[in-house]
Structure formats: C-alpha cells, structure tokens
PDB file of C-alpha atoms in Angstrom:
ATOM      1  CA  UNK A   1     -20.967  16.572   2.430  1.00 45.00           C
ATOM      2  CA  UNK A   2     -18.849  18.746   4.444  1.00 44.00           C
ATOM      3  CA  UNK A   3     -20.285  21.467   6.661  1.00 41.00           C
ATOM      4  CA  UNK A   4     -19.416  24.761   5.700  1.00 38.00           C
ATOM      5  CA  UNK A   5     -19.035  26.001   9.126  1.00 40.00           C
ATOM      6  CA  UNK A   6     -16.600  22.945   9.543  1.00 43.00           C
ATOM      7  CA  UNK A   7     -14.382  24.567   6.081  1.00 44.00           C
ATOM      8  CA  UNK A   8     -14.763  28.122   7.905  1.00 36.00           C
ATOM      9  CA  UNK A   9     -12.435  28.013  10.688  1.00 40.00           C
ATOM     10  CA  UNK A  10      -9.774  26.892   8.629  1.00 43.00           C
ATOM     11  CA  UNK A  11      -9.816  28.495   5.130  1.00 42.00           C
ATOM     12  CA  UNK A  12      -7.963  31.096   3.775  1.00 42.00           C
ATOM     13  CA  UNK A  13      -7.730  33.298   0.727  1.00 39.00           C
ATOM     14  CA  UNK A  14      -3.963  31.908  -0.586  1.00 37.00           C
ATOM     15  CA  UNK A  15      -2.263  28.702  -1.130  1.00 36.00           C
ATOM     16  CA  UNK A  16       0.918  27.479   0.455  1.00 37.00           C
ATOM     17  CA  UNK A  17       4.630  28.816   0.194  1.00 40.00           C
ATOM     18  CA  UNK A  18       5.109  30.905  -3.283  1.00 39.00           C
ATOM     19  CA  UNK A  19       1.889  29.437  -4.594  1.00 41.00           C
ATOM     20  CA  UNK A  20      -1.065  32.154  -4.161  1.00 39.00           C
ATOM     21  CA  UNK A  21      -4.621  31.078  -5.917  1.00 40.00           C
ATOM     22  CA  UNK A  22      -7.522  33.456  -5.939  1.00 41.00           C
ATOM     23  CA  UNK A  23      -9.605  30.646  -5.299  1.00 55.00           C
ATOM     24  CA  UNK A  24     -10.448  29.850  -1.492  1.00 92.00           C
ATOM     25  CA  UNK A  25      -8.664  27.196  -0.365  1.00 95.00           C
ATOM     26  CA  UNK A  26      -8.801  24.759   3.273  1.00 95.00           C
ATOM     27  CA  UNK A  27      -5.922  24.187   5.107  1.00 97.00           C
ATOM     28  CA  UNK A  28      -5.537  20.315   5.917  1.00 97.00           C
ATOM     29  CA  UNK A  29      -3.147  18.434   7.821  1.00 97.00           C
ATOM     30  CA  UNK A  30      -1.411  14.783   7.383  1.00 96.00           C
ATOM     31  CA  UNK A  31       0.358  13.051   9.757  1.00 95.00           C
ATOM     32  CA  UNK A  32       2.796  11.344   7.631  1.00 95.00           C
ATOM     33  CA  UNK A  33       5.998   8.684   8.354  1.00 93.00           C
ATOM     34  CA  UNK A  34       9.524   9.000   6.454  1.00 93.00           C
ATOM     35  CA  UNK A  35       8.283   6.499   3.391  1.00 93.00           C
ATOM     36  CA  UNK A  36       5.344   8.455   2.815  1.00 94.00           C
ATOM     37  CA  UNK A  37       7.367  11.401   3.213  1.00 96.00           C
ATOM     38  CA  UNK A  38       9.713  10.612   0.700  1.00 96.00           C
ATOM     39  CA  UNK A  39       6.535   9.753  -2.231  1.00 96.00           C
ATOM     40  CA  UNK A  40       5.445  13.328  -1.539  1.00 97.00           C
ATOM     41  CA  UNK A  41       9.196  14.494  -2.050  1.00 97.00           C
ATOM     42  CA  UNK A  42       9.379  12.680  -5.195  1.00 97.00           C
ATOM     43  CA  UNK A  43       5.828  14.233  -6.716  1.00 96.00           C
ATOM     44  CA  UNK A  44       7.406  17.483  -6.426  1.00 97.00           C
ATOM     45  CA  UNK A  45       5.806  18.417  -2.914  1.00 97.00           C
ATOM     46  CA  UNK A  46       2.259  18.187  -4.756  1.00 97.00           C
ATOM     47  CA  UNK A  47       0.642  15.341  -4.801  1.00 98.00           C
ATOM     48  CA  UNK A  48      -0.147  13.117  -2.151  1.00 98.00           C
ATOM     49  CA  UNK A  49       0.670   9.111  -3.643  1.00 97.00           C
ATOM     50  CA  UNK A  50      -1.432   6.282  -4.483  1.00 96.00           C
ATOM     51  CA  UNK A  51      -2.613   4.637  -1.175  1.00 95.00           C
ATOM     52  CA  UNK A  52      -1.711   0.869  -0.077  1.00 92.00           C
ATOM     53  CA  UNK A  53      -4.708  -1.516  -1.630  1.00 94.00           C
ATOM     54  CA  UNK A  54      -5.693  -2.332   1.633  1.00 94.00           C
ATOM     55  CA  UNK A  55      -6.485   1.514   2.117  1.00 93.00           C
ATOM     56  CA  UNK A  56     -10.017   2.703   0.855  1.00 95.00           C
ATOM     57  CA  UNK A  57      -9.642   6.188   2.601  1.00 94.00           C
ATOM     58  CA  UNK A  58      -7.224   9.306   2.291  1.00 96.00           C
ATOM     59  CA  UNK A  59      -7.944  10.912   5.617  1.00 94.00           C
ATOM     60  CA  UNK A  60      -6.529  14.778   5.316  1.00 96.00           C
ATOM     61  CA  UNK A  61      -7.774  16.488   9.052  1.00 95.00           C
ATOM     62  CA  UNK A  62      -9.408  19.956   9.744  1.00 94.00           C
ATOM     63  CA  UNK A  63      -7.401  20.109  13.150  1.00 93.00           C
ATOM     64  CA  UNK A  64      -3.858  20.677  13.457  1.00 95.00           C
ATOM     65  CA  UNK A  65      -3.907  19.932  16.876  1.00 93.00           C
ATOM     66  CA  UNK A  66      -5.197  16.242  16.239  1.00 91.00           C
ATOM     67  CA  UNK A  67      -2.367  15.749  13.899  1.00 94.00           C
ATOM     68  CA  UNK A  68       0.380  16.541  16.417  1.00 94.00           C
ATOM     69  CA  UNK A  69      -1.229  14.230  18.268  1.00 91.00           C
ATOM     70  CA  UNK A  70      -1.409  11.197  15.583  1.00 89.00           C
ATOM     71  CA  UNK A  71       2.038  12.636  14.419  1.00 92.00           C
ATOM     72  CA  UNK A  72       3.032  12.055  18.570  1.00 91.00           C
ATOM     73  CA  UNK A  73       0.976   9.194  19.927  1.00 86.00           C
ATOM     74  CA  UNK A  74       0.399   6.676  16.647  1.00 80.00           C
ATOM     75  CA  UNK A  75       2.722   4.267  15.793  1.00 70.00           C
ATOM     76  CA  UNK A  76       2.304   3.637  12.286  1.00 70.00           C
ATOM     77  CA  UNK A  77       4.181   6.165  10.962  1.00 68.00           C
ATOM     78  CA  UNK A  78       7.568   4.673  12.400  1.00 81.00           C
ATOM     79  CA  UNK A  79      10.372   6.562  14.797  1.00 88.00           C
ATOM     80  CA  UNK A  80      10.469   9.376  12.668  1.00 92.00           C
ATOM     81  CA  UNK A  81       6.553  10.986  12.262  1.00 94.00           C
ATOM     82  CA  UNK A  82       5.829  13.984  10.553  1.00 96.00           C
ATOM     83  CA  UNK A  83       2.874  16.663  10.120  1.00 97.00           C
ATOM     84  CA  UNK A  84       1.977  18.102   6.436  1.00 98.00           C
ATOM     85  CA  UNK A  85       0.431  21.156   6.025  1.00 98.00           C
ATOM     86  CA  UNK A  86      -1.506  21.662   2.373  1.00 98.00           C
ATOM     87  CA  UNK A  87      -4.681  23.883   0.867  1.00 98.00           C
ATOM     88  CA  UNK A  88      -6.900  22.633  -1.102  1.00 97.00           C
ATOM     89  CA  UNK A  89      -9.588  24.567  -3.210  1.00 96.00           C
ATOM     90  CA  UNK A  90     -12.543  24.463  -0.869  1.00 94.00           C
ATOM     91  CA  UNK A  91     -15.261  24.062  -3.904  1.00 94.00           C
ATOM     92  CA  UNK A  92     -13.739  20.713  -4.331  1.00 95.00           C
ATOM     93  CA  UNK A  93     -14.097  19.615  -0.913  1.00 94.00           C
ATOM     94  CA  UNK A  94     -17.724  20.262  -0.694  1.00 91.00           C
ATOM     95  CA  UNK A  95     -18.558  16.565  -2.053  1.00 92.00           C
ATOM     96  CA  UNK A  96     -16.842  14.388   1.207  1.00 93.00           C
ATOM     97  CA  UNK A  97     -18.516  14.168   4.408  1.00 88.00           C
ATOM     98  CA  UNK A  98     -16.609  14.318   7.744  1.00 89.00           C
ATOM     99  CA  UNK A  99     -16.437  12.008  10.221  1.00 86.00           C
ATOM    100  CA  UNK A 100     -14.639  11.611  13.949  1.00 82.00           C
ATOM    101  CA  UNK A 101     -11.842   8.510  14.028  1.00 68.00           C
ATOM    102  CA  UNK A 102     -11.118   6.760  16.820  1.00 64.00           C
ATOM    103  CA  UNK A 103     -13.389   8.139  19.192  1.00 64.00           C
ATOM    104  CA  UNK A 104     -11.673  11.485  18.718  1.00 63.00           C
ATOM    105  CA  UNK A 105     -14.063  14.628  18.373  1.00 69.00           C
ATOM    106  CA  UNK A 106     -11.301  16.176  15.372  1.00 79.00           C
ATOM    107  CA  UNK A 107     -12.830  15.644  12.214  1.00 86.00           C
ATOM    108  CA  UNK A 108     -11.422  14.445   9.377  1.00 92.00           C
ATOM    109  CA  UNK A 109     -12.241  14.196   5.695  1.00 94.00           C
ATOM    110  CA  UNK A 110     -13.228  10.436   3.949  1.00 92.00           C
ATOM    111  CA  UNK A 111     -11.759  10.601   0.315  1.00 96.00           C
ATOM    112  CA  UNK A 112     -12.076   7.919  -1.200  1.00 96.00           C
ATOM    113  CA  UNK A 113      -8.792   6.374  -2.486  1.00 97.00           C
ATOM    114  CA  UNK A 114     -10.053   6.407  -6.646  1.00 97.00           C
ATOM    115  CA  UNK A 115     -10.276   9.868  -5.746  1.00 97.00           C
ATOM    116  CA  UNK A 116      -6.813  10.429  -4.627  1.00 98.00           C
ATOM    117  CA  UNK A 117      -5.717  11.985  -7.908  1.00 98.00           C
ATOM    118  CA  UNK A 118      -8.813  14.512  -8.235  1.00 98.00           C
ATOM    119  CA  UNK A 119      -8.101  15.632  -4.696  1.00 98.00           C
ATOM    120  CA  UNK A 120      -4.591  16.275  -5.819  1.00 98.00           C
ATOM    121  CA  UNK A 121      -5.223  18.349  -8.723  1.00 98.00           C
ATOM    122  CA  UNK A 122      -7.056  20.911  -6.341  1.00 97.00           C
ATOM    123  CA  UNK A 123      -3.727  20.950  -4.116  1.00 97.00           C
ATOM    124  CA  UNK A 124      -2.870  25.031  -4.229  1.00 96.00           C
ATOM    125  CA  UNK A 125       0.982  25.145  -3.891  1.00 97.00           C
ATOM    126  CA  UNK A 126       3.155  22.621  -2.140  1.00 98.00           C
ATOM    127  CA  UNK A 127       2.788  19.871   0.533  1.00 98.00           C
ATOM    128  CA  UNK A 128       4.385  21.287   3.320  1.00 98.00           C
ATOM    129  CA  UNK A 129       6.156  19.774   6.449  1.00 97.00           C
ATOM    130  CA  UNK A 130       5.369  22.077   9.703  1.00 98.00           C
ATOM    131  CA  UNK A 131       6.196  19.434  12.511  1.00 97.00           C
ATOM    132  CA  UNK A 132       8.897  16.453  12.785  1.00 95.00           C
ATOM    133  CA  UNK A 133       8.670  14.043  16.164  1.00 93.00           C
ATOM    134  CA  UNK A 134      11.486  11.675  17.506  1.00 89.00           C
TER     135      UNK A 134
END
C-alpha cells in the first residue's frame, strides 16, 4: 500500500493542462523514449499503452528529480529520452506499494501490468511532456 505521507508531498487539488477534477489527484513522472512517446501520442495524451510481455511492472515515480535522472543517465529509452508528467486520482493509488529501484532512495509505484488499463482510467487530464534530453 502506498504511504500517505509518500502521496502528500506531491498531490494537488487539479489535473493536468485544461483538465481540472475535484478529486485529489498525485502527480507522477515517466521517463519515456520516442516509441513510447509516440503510443501515448496516439491514445490521445491519456493513456499510458500496453507494456512489452516481458514487462510485469508499470513503474510511474513520486520524484521528478529521479526521472531527469533515468530520462539523463538510462539508456533504454534511446538518443532521444523524455520525462512525462500526469495526475492520477490519489484514491486509486492507495492499493500499490512503493518500492526503491536500483539502489536509488526515489520511490516508485509497482502496478502491475493487468492493471495498466485501471490505472489509466484514473489519469485526470493529459500525459504531459515537461523534459526532452539529447
């Protein structure tokens, strides 16, 4: 389960871009490469897509500073690495525990990938893309 204190430091009371909910919502960050990038794009901006089979995790993080980081320092995103920005209703979130990757202290969320589409219908507003690396 996640901590609420964890959720605290990074909620807020509106979604995304033009997109305001009444609900609460967390603020989450992805680093993301171009193909990814482009999935999003195609959903509209509002649904992360279905993860590769050999991926049992979505891992959204509660830091943005750890994904600049990944965005900067991992390779698996390609030459072109990106960080999304997205709120989700915080209610929903309540069921995932957190956990540190990597030896990093920044934790991140563990949703599991048949759970992929639930997370995205708690998305409030649009993906959004607040970094780009070279």
């Amino acid at each position: 389960m996640v901590d609420p204190a964890v959720l605290s430091d990074s909620t807020t009371g509106h979604g995304s871009g033009g997109d305001v909910s009444s609900d609460v919502t967390t603020v989450l960050w992805r680093p993301v490469g171009q193909q990814e990038l482009g999935l999003v794009r195609e959903a509209g901006g509002r649904r992360w897509p279905a993860l590769p089979p050999d991926q049992t995790h979505f891992f959204p993080m509660l830091d943005e500073g750890f994904a600049i980081r990944a965005a900067q320092n991992w390779n698996l995103f390609g030459p072109v690495r990106y960080v999304a920005r997205f709120h989700v209703e915080t209610g929903f979130l309540g069921r995932y525990s957190t956990r540190s990757f990597g030896g990093s202290a920044a934790p991140m969320l563990w949703v599991a990938a048949e759970d992929l589409d639930e997370l995205n219908a708690h998305i409030v507003g649009s993906i959004e893309i607040i970094h780009e690396f070279r």
